[in-house]
Amino acid sequence: DGGITQSPKYLFRKEGQNVTLSCEQNLNHDAMYWYRQDPGQGLRLIYYSQIVNDFQKGDIAEGYSVSREKKESFPLTVTSAQKNPTAFYLCASSWDGRDGYTFGSGTRLTVV
Amino acid sequence: KQEVTQIPAALSVPEGENLVLNCSFTDSAIYNLQWFRQDPGKGLTSLLLIQSSQREQTSGRLNASLDKSSGRSTLYIAASQPGDSATYLCAVRLPYGGSQGNLIFGKGTKLSVKP
């Protein structure tokens, strides 16, 4: 079945550590997105990519980095510069402007 | 700037009731509107996608309508069940991008259906 796979489901980060969240899709979608979800704040866009080897910053890109070397994959790195990384992270993909979005099951990141 | 509002923020109903969730948006220049469901600690599941040229979409007990000119959409749930308990999110897709991206979300309506 086609879909988006996010891993791991739970991730723990120590202070000063970089961690990478994985997002893989087999829907042949061109565009991929990373969102952060905090209680009471809704979904906020971190980064998005509309094509391989190209990506754009969203509203809250500071402290995060991404790469898009393959159409299927859009990993998100949470760097030590992100001061409040504890949140639920959602990856999504879409086909074109008139298509709907498909979301993964999310990764919950906690700072320990 | 497009803003999406969902009212009410929370709703509790007895099992079997028909209910309506509301979504409003400020700019009618949209490609489509999508309703999602989110269970606690889970990702978003797409329920219905309405293109800007359509008036409604139906899937099982769910019916979503779109009135683009007035900037409103409703999600109608018939004969509600405890398994419908979740947060329902409305999102509009814009024909342009930006730092918010081209999919703008409301903050959701948390639905609780009591047995």
PDB file of C-alpha atoms in Angstrom:
ATOM      1  CA  ASP A   1       0.000   0.000   0.000  1.00  0.00           C
ATOM      2  CA  GLY A   2       1.178   3.504  -0.762  1.00  0.00           C
ATOM      3  CA  GLY A   3       1.837   5.853   2.086  1.00  0.00           C
ATOM      4  CA  ILE A   4       4.273   7.793   4.219  1.00  0.00           C
ATOM      5  CA  THR A   5       6.495   6.138   6.808  1.00  0.00           C
ATOM      6  CA  GLN A   6       7.965   8.154   9.650  1.00  0.00           C
ATOM      7  CA  SER A   7      10.542   6.733  12.012  1.00  0.00           C
ATOM      8  CA  PRO A   8      11.173   6.438  14.816  1.00  0.00           C
ATOM      9  CA  LYS A   9       7.799   6.784  16.518  1.00  0.00           C
ATOM     10  CA  TYR A  10       9.447   8.088  19.700  1.00  0.00           C
ATOM     11  CA  LEU A  11      12.823   9.823  19.957  1.00  0.00           C
ATOM     12  CA  PHE A  12      14.732  11.163  22.919  1.00  0.00           C
ATOM     13  CA  ARG A  13      17.365  13.841  22.570  1.00  0.00           C
ATOM     14  CA  LYS A  14      19.993  14.886  25.040  1.00  0.00           C
ATOM     15  CA  GLU A  15      20.971  18.522  25.413  1.00  0.00           C
ATOM     16  CA  GLY A  16      23.367  19.620  22.667  1.00  0.00           C
ATOM     17  CA  GLN A  17      22.699  16.605  20.466  1.00  0.00           C
ATOM     18  CA  ASN A  18      21.555  16.582  16.842  1.00  0.00           C
ATOM     19  CA  VAL A  19      18.889  14.043  15.907  1.00  0.00           C
ATOM     20  CA  THR A  20      17.423  13.067  12.541  1.00  0.00           C
ATOM     21  CA  LEU A  21      13.815  12.143  11.863  1.00  0.00           C
ATOM     22  CA  SER A  22      13.127   9.959   8.874  1.00  0.00           C
ATOM     23  CA  CYS A  23      10.318  10.402   6.345  1.00  0.00           C
ATOM     24  CA  GLU A  24       9.864   8.101   3.344  1.00  0.00           C
ATOM     25  CA  GLN A  25       6.989   8.036   0.837  1.00  0.00           C
ATOM     26  CA  ASN A  26       6.104   5.616  -1.959  1.00  0.00           C
ATOM     27  CA  LEU A  27       3.294   7.715  -3.429  1.00  0.00           C
ATOM     28  CA  ASN A  28       5.494   9.228  -6.156  1.00  0.00           C
ATOM     29  CA  HIS A  29       4.593  12.672  -4.819  1.00  0.00           C
ATOM     30  CA  ASP A  30       6.813  15.568  -5.844  1.00  0.00           C
ATOM     31  CA  ALA A  31       6.267  17.758  -2.781  1.00  0.00           C
ATOM     32  CA  MET A  32       7.104  16.901   0.822  1.00  0.00           C
ATOM     33  CA  TYR A  33       6.623  18.869   4.027  1.00  0.00           C
ATOM     34  CA  TRP A  34       7.613  18.885   7.699  1.00  0.00           C
ATOM     35  CA  TYR A  35       5.247  20.258  10.345  1.00  0.00           C
ATOM     36  CA  ARG A  36       5.602  20.729  14.066  1.00  0.00           C
ATOM     37  CA  GLN A  37       2.572  20.328  16.318  1.00  0.00           C
ATOM     38  CA  ASP A  38       2.418  21.746  19.835  1.00  0.00           C
ATOM     39  CA  PRO A  39      -0.628  21.674  22.125  1.00  0.00           C
ATOM     40  CA  GLY A  40      -2.866  24.673  21.505  1.00  0.00           C
ATOM     41  CA  GLN A  41      -0.758  25.998  18.612  1.00  0.00           C
ATOM     42  CA  GLY A  42      -1.894  23.948  15.677  1.00  0.00           C
ATOM     43  CA  LEU A  43       0.424  22.802  12.902  1.00  0.00           C
ATOM     44  CA  ARG A  44       3.335  25.006  11.905  1.00  0.00           C
ATOM     45  CA  LEU A  45       5.426  24.509   8.780  1.00  0.00           C
ATOM     46  CA  ILE A  46       9.166  23.904   9.284  1.00  0.00           C
ATOM     47  CA  TYR A  47      10.435  23.149   5.762  1.00  0.00           C
ATOM     48  CA  TYR A  48       9.014  22.047   2.456  1.00  0.00           C
ATOM     49  CA  SER A  49      10.410  20.699  -0.797  1.00  0.00           C
ATOM     50  CA  GLN A  50       8.646  20.790  -4.137  1.00  0.00           C
ATOM     51  CA  ILE A  51      11.365  18.997  -6.080  1.00  0.00           C
ATOM     52  CA  VAL A  52      14.507  16.961  -5.507  1.00  0.00           C
ATOM     53  CA  ASN A  53      17.548  18.995  -4.402  1.00  0.00           C
ATOM     54  CA  ASP A  54      15.425  22.028  -3.580  1.00  0.00           C
ATOM     55  CA  PHE A  55      13.703  23.063  -0.362  1.00  0.00           C
ATOM     56  CA  GLN A  56      12.270  26.180   1.237  1.00  0.00           C
ATOM     57  CA  LYS A  57      12.040  27.447   4.805  1.00  0.00           C
ATOM     58  CA  GLY A  58       8.730  27.561   6.553  1.00  0.00           C
ATOM     59  CA  ASP A  59       7.670  29.816   9.400  1.00  0.00           C
ATOM     60  CA  ILE A  60       9.765  28.067  12.073  1.00  0.00           C
ATOM     61  CA  ALA A  61      12.884  26.789  10.243  1.00  0.00           C
ATOM     62  CA  GLU A  62      15.428  28.060  12.776  1.00  0.00           C
ATOM     63  CA  GLY A  63      17.280  25.201  14.455  1.00  0.00           C
ATOM     64  CA  TYR A  64      16.247  22.662  11.822  1.00  0.00           C
ATOM     65  CA  SER A  65      17.803  21.397   8.599  1.00  0.00           C
ATOM     66  CA  VAL A  66      16.605  19.139   5.772  1.00  0.00           C
ATOM     67  CA  SER A  67      17.844  17.454   2.629  1.00  0.00           C
ATOM     68  CA  ARG A  68      16.052  16.121  -0.447  1.00  0.00           C
ATOM     69  CA  GLU A  69      18.491  13.887  -2.324  1.00  0.00           C
ATOM     70  CA  LYS A  70      15.811  11.434  -3.426  1.00  0.00           C
ATOM     71  CA  LYS A  71      12.197  11.943  -4.387  1.00  0.00           C
ATOM     72  CA  GLU A  72      11.084   9.387  -1.800  1.00  0.00           C
ATOM     73  CA  SER A  73      12.957  10.758   1.194  1.00  0.00           C
ATOM     74  CA  PHE A  74      12.893  14.031   3.166  1.00  0.00           C
ATOM     75  CA  PRO A  75      14.782  13.671   6.477  1.00  0.00           C
ATOM     76  CA  LEU A  76      14.603  16.391   9.123  1.00  0.00           C
ATOM     77  CA  THR A  77      17.539  17.111  11.454  1.00  0.00           C
ATOM     78  CA  VAL A  78      16.800  18.845  14.732  1.00  0.00           C
ATOM     79  CA  THR A  79      20.026  20.600  15.652  1.00  0.00           C
ATOM     80  CA  SER A  80      21.345  21.723  19.022  1.00  0.00           C
ATOM     81  CA  ALA A  81      20.413  25.267  17.974  1.00  0.00           C
ATOM     82  CA  GLN A  82      16.721  24.401  18.387  1.00  0.00           C
ATOM     83  CA  LYS A  83      16.130  25.426  21.990  1.00  0.00           C
ATOM     84  CA  ASN A  84      12.707  23.907  22.491  1.00  0.00           C
ATOM     85  CA  PRO A  85      12.511  20.794  20.306  1.00  0.00           C
ATOM     86  CA  THR A  86      10.052  18.781  22.390  1.00  0.00           C
ATOM     87  CA  ALA A  87       7.033  18.387  20.096  1.00  0.00           C
ATOM     88  CA  PHE A  88       5.174  16.084  17.738  1.00  0.00           C
ATOM     89  CA  TYR A  89       6.622  16.148  14.199  1.00  0.00           C
ATOM     90  CA  LEU A  90       4.547  15.311  11.150  1.00  0.00           C
ATOM     91  CA  CYS A  91       5.719  14.675   7.600  1.00  0.00           C
ATOM     92  CA  ALA A  92       3.389  15.064   4.623  1.00  0.00           C
ATOM     93  CA  SER A  93       3.457  14.816   0.849  1.00  0.00           C
ATOM     94  CA  SER A  94       1.304  15.926  -2.049  1.00  0.00           C
ATOM     95  CA  TRP A  95       1.101  15.586  -5.846  1.00  0.00           C
ATOM     96  CA  ASP A  96       0.156  18.943  -7.292  1.00  0.00           C
ATOM     97  CA  GLY A  97      -1.761  22.052  -6.427  1.00  0.00           C
ATOM     98  CA  ARG A  98      -5.158  20.409  -6.640  1.00  0.00           C
ATOM     99  CA  ASP A  99      -4.294  17.224  -4.811  1.00  0.00           C
ATOM    100  CA  GLY A 100      -4.821  16.529  -1.143  1.00  0.00           C
ATOM    101  CA  TYR A 101      -2.062  16.063   1.383  1.00  0.00           C
ATOM    102  CA  THR A 102      -1.109  12.674   2.856  1.00  0.00           C
ATOM    103  CA  PHE A 103       0.405  12.596   6.339  1.00  0.00           C
ATOM    104  CA  GLY A 104       2.628  10.151   8.154  1.00  0.00           C
ATOM    105  CA  SER A 105       1.971   8.820  11.645  1.00  0.00           C
ATOM    106  CA  GLY A 106       4.365  11.249  13.331  1.00  0.00           C
ATOM    107  CA  THR A 107       7.447  11.219  15.559  1.00  0.00           C
ATOM    108  CA  ARG A 108       7.288  12.408  19.139  1.00  0.00           C
ATOM    109  CA  LEU A 109      10.574  14.027  20.148  1.00  0.00           C
ATOM    110  CA  THR A 110      11.389  14.607  23.809  1.00  0.00           C
ATOM    111  CA  VAL A 111      14.425  16.334  25.286  1.00  0.00           C
ATOM    112  CA  VAL A 112      15.864  14.484  28.284  1.00  0.00           C
TER     113      VAL A 112
ATOM    114  CA  LYS B   1      -2.971  36.385   4.822  1.00  0.00           C
ATOM    115  CA  GLN B   2      -5.280  33.405   4.884  1.00  0.00           C
ATOM    116  CA  GLU B   3      -6.711  32.495   8.273  1.00  0.00           C
ATOM    117  CA  VAL B   4      -8.747  29.399   9.082  1.00  0.00           C
ATOM    118  CA  THR B   5     -11.047  29.247  12.095  1.00  0.00           C
ATOM    119  CA  GLN B   6     -12.846  26.249  13.502  1.00  0.00           C
ATOM    120  CA  ILE B   7     -15.788  26.547  15.843  1.00  0.00           C
ATOM    121  CA  PRO B   8     -16.393  25.104  18.371  1.00  0.00           C
ATOM    122  CA  ALA B   9     -12.973  24.230  19.791  1.00  0.00           C
ATOM    123  CA  ALA B  10     -14.519  21.297  21.655  1.00  0.00           C
ATOM    124  CA  LEU B  11     -17.803  19.443  21.442  1.00  0.00           C
ATOM    125  CA  SER B  12     -19.315  16.675  23.546  1.00  0.00           C
ATOM    126  CA  VAL B  13     -22.400  14.821  22.341  1.00  0.00           C
ATOM    127  CA  PRO B  14     -24.286  11.619  23.225  1.00  0.00           C
ATOM    128  CA  GLU B  15     -23.983   8.670  20.899  1.00  0.00           C
ATOM    129  CA  GLY B  16     -26.398   8.677  17.974  1.00  0.00           C
ATOM    130  CA  GLU B  17     -26.606  12.437  17.510  1.00  0.00           C
ATOM    131  CA  ASN B  18     -26.091  14.085  14.153  1.00  0.00           C
ATOM    132  CA  LEU B  19     -23.569  16.911  14.420  1.00  0.00           C
ATOM    133  CA  VAL B  20     -21.979  19.706  12.425  1.00  0.00           C
ATOM    134  CA  LEU B  21     -18.438  21.024  12.660  1.00  0.00           C
ATOM    135  CA  ASN B  22     -17.725  24.439  11.218  1.00  0.00           C
ATOM    136  CA  CYS B  23     -14.730  25.859   9.382  1.00  0.00           C
ATOM    137  CA  SER B  24     -14.342  29.390   8.036  1.00  0.00           C
ATOM    138  CA  PHE B  25     -11.567  30.973   5.983  1.00  0.00           C
ATOM    139  CA  THR B  26     -10.819  34.571   5.128  1.00  0.00           C
ATOM    140  CA  ASP B  27      -9.662  34.385   1.485  1.00  0.00           C
ATOM    141  CA  SER B  28     -11.870  32.617  -1.052  1.00  0.00           C
ATOM    142  CA  ALA B  29      -8.971  32.105  -3.494  1.00  0.00           C
ATOM    143  CA  ILE B  30      -8.372  28.457  -2.644  1.00  0.00           C
ATOM    144  CA  TYR B  31      -7.616  25.327  -4.657  1.00  0.00           C
ATOM    145  CA  ASN B  32      -9.396  22.980  -2.306  1.00  0.00           C
ATOM    146  CA  LEU B  33     -10.375  22.271   1.289  1.00  0.00           C
ATOM    147  CA  GLN B  34      -9.494  19.113   3.168  1.00  0.00           C
ATOM    148  CA  TRP B  35     -10.949  17.684   6.376  1.00  0.00           C
ATOM    149  CA  PHE B  36      -8.681  15.532   8.539  1.00  0.00           C
ATOM    150  CA  ARG B  37      -9.123  13.438  11.623  1.00  0.00           C
ATOM    151  CA  GLN B  38      -6.435  13.119  14.291  1.00  0.00           C
ATOM    152  CA  ASP B  39      -6.527  10.602  17.123  1.00  0.00           C
ATOM    153  CA  PRO B  40      -4.404  11.331  20.229  1.00  0.00           C
ATOM    154  CA  GLY B  41      -0.702  10.806  19.529  1.00  0.00           C
ATOM    155  CA  LYS B  42      -1.353   9.861  15.900  1.00  0.00           C
ATOM    156  CA  GLY B  43      -0.903  11.410  12.486  1.00  0.00           C
ATOM    157  CA  LEU B  44      -3.590  13.052  10.360  1.00  0.00           C
ATOM    158  CA  THR B  45      -6.016  10.910   8.398  1.00  0.00           C
ATOM    159  CA  SER B  46      -7.668  12.532   5.397  1.00  0.00           C
ATOM    160  CA  LEU B  47     -11.452  12.296   5.509  1.00  0.00           C
ATOM    161  CA  LEU B  48     -12.698  14.372   2.596  1.00  0.00           C
ATOM    162  CA  LEU B  49     -11.196  16.615  -0.076  1.00  0.00           C
ATOM    163  CA  ILE B  50     -13.413  19.206  -1.769  1.00  0.00           C
ATOM    164  CA  GLN B  51     -12.118  20.983  -4.852  1.00  0.00           C
ATOM    165  CA  SER B  52     -12.924  24.684  -5.207  1.00  0.00           C
ATOM    166  CA  SER B  53     -15.385  23.922  -8.020  1.00  0.00           C
ATOM    167  CA  GLN B  54     -17.335  21.415  -5.919  1.00  0.00           C
ATOM    168  CA  ARG B  55     -20.111  22.039  -3.398  1.00  0.00           C
ATOM    169  CA  GLU B  56     -19.876  18.871  -1.340  1.00  0.00           C
ATOM    170  CA  GLN B  57     -18.290  15.472  -0.874  1.00  0.00           C
ATOM    171  CA  THR B  58     -19.635  12.414   0.918  1.00  0.00           C
ATOM    172  CA  SER B  59     -18.003   9.366   2.449  1.00  0.00           C
ATOM    173  CA  GLY B  60     -20.132   7.017   4.477  1.00  0.00           C
ATOM    174  CA  ARG B  61     -21.627   8.912   7.428  1.00  0.00           C
ATOM    175  CA  LEU B  62     -19.576  12.012   6.611  1.00  0.00           C
ATOM    176  CA  ASN B  63     -20.644  14.870   4.377  1.00  0.00           C
ATOM    177  CA  ALA B  64     -18.592  17.998   3.812  1.00  0.00           C
ATOM    178  CA  SER B  65     -19.892  21.109   2.105  1.00  0.00           C
ATOM    179  CA  LEU B  66     -18.035  24.099   0.706  1.00  0.00           C
ATOM    180  CA  ASP B  67     -19.318  27.625   0.110  1.00  0.00           C
ATOM    181  CA  LYS B  68     -16.276  29.349  -1.288  1.00  0.00           C
ATOM    182  CA  SER B  69     -17.899  32.734  -1.738  1.00  0.00           C
ATOM    183  CA  SER B  70     -18.785  32.996   1.937  1.00  0.00           C
ATOM    184  CA  GLY B  71     -15.593  31.304   3.101  1.00  0.00           C
ATOM    185  CA  ARG B  72     -17.296  28.437   4.914  1.00  0.00           C
ATOM    186  CA  SER B  73     -17.236  24.666   5.101  1.00  0.00           C
ATOM    187  CA  THR B  74     -19.149  22.283   7.298  1.00  0.00           C
ATOM    188  CA  LEU B  75     -18.477  18.667   8.180  1.00  0.00           C
ATOM    189  CA  TYR B  76     -21.672  16.769   8.956  1.00  0.00           C
ATOM    190  CA  ILE B  77     -21.384  13.522  10.914  1.00  0.00           C
ATOM    191  CA  ALA B  78     -24.513  11.371  10.949  1.00  0.00           C
ATOM    192  CA  ALA B  79     -25.423   9.015  13.778  1.00  0.00           C
ATOM    193  CA  SER B  80     -22.271   9.700  15.785  1.00  0.00           C
ATOM    194  CA  GLN B  81     -20.447   6.823  17.493  1.00  0.00           C
ATOM    195  CA  PRO B  82     -17.861   6.726  20.321  1.00  0.00           C
ATOM    196  CA  GLY B  83     -15.284   5.748  17.695  1.00  0.00           C
ATOM    197  CA  ASP B  84     -15.781   9.156  16.077  1.00  0.00           C
ATOM    198  CA  SER B  85     -14.128  10.776  19.102  1.00  0.00           C
ATOM    199  CA  ALA B  86     -11.054  12.597  17.801  1.00  0.00           C
ATOM    200  CA  THR B  87      -9.847  16.044  16.792  1.00  0.00           C
ATOM    201  CA  TYR B  88     -11.108  17.202  13.399  1.00  0.00           C
ATOM    202  CA  LEU B  89      -8.943  19.610  11.413  1.00  0.00           C
ATOM    203  CA  CYS B  90      -9.923  21.721   8.448  1.00  0.00           C
ATOM    204  CA  ALA B  91      -7.268  22.949   5.987  1.00  0.00           C
ATOM    205  CA  VAL B  92      -7.408  25.089   2.850  1.00  0.00           C
ATOM    206  CA  ARG B  93      -4.923  24.763   0.015  1.00  0.00           C
ATOM    207  CA  LEU B  94      -3.786  28.030  -1.514  1.00  0.00           C
ATOM    208  CA  PRO B  95      -2.699  28.583  -5.127  1.00  0.00           C
ATOM    209  CA  TYR B  96       0.547  30.140  -3.853  1.00  0.00           C
ATOM    210  CA  GLY B  97       3.247  29.229  -1.352  1.00  0.00           C
ATOM    211  CA  GLY B  98       5.140  31.161   1.280  1.00  0.00           C
ATOM    212  CA  SER B  99       6.588  30.632   4.739  1.00  0.00           C
ATOM    213  CA  GLN B 100       3.285  29.175   5.943  1.00  0.00           C
ATOM    214  CA  GLY B 101       3.280  26.776   3.008  1.00  0.00           C
ATOM    215  CA  ASN B 102       0.242  26.416   0.822  1.00  0.00           C
ATOM    216  CA  LEU B 103      -1.872  24.373   3.235  1.00  0.00           C
ATOM    217  CA  ILE B 104      -3.350  26.475   6.037  1.00  0.00           C
ATOM    218  CA  PHE B 105      -4.860  24.696   9.024  1.00  0.00           C
ATOM    219  CA  GLY B 106      -7.457  25.585  11.581  1.00  0.00           C
ATOM    220  CA  LYS B 107      -6.751  24.646  15.194  1.00  0.00           C
ATOM    221  CA  GLY B 108      -9.313  21.870  15.175  1.00  0.00           C
ATOM    222  CA  THR B 109     -12.478  20.790  16.940  1.00  0.00           C
ATOM    223  CA  LYS B 110     -12.049  18.146  19.628  1.00  0.00           C
ATOM    224  CA  LEU B 111     -15.065  15.847  19.471  1.00  0.00           C
ATOM    225  CA  SER B 112     -16.113  13.511  22.263  1.00  0.00           C
ATOM    226  CA  VAL B 113     -19.000  11.110  21.662  1.00  0.00           C
ATOM    227  CA  LYS B 114     -20.340   9.627  24.889  1.00  0.00           C
ATOM    228  CA  PRO B 115     -21.794   6.081  24.931  1.00  0.00           C
TER     229      PRO B 115
END
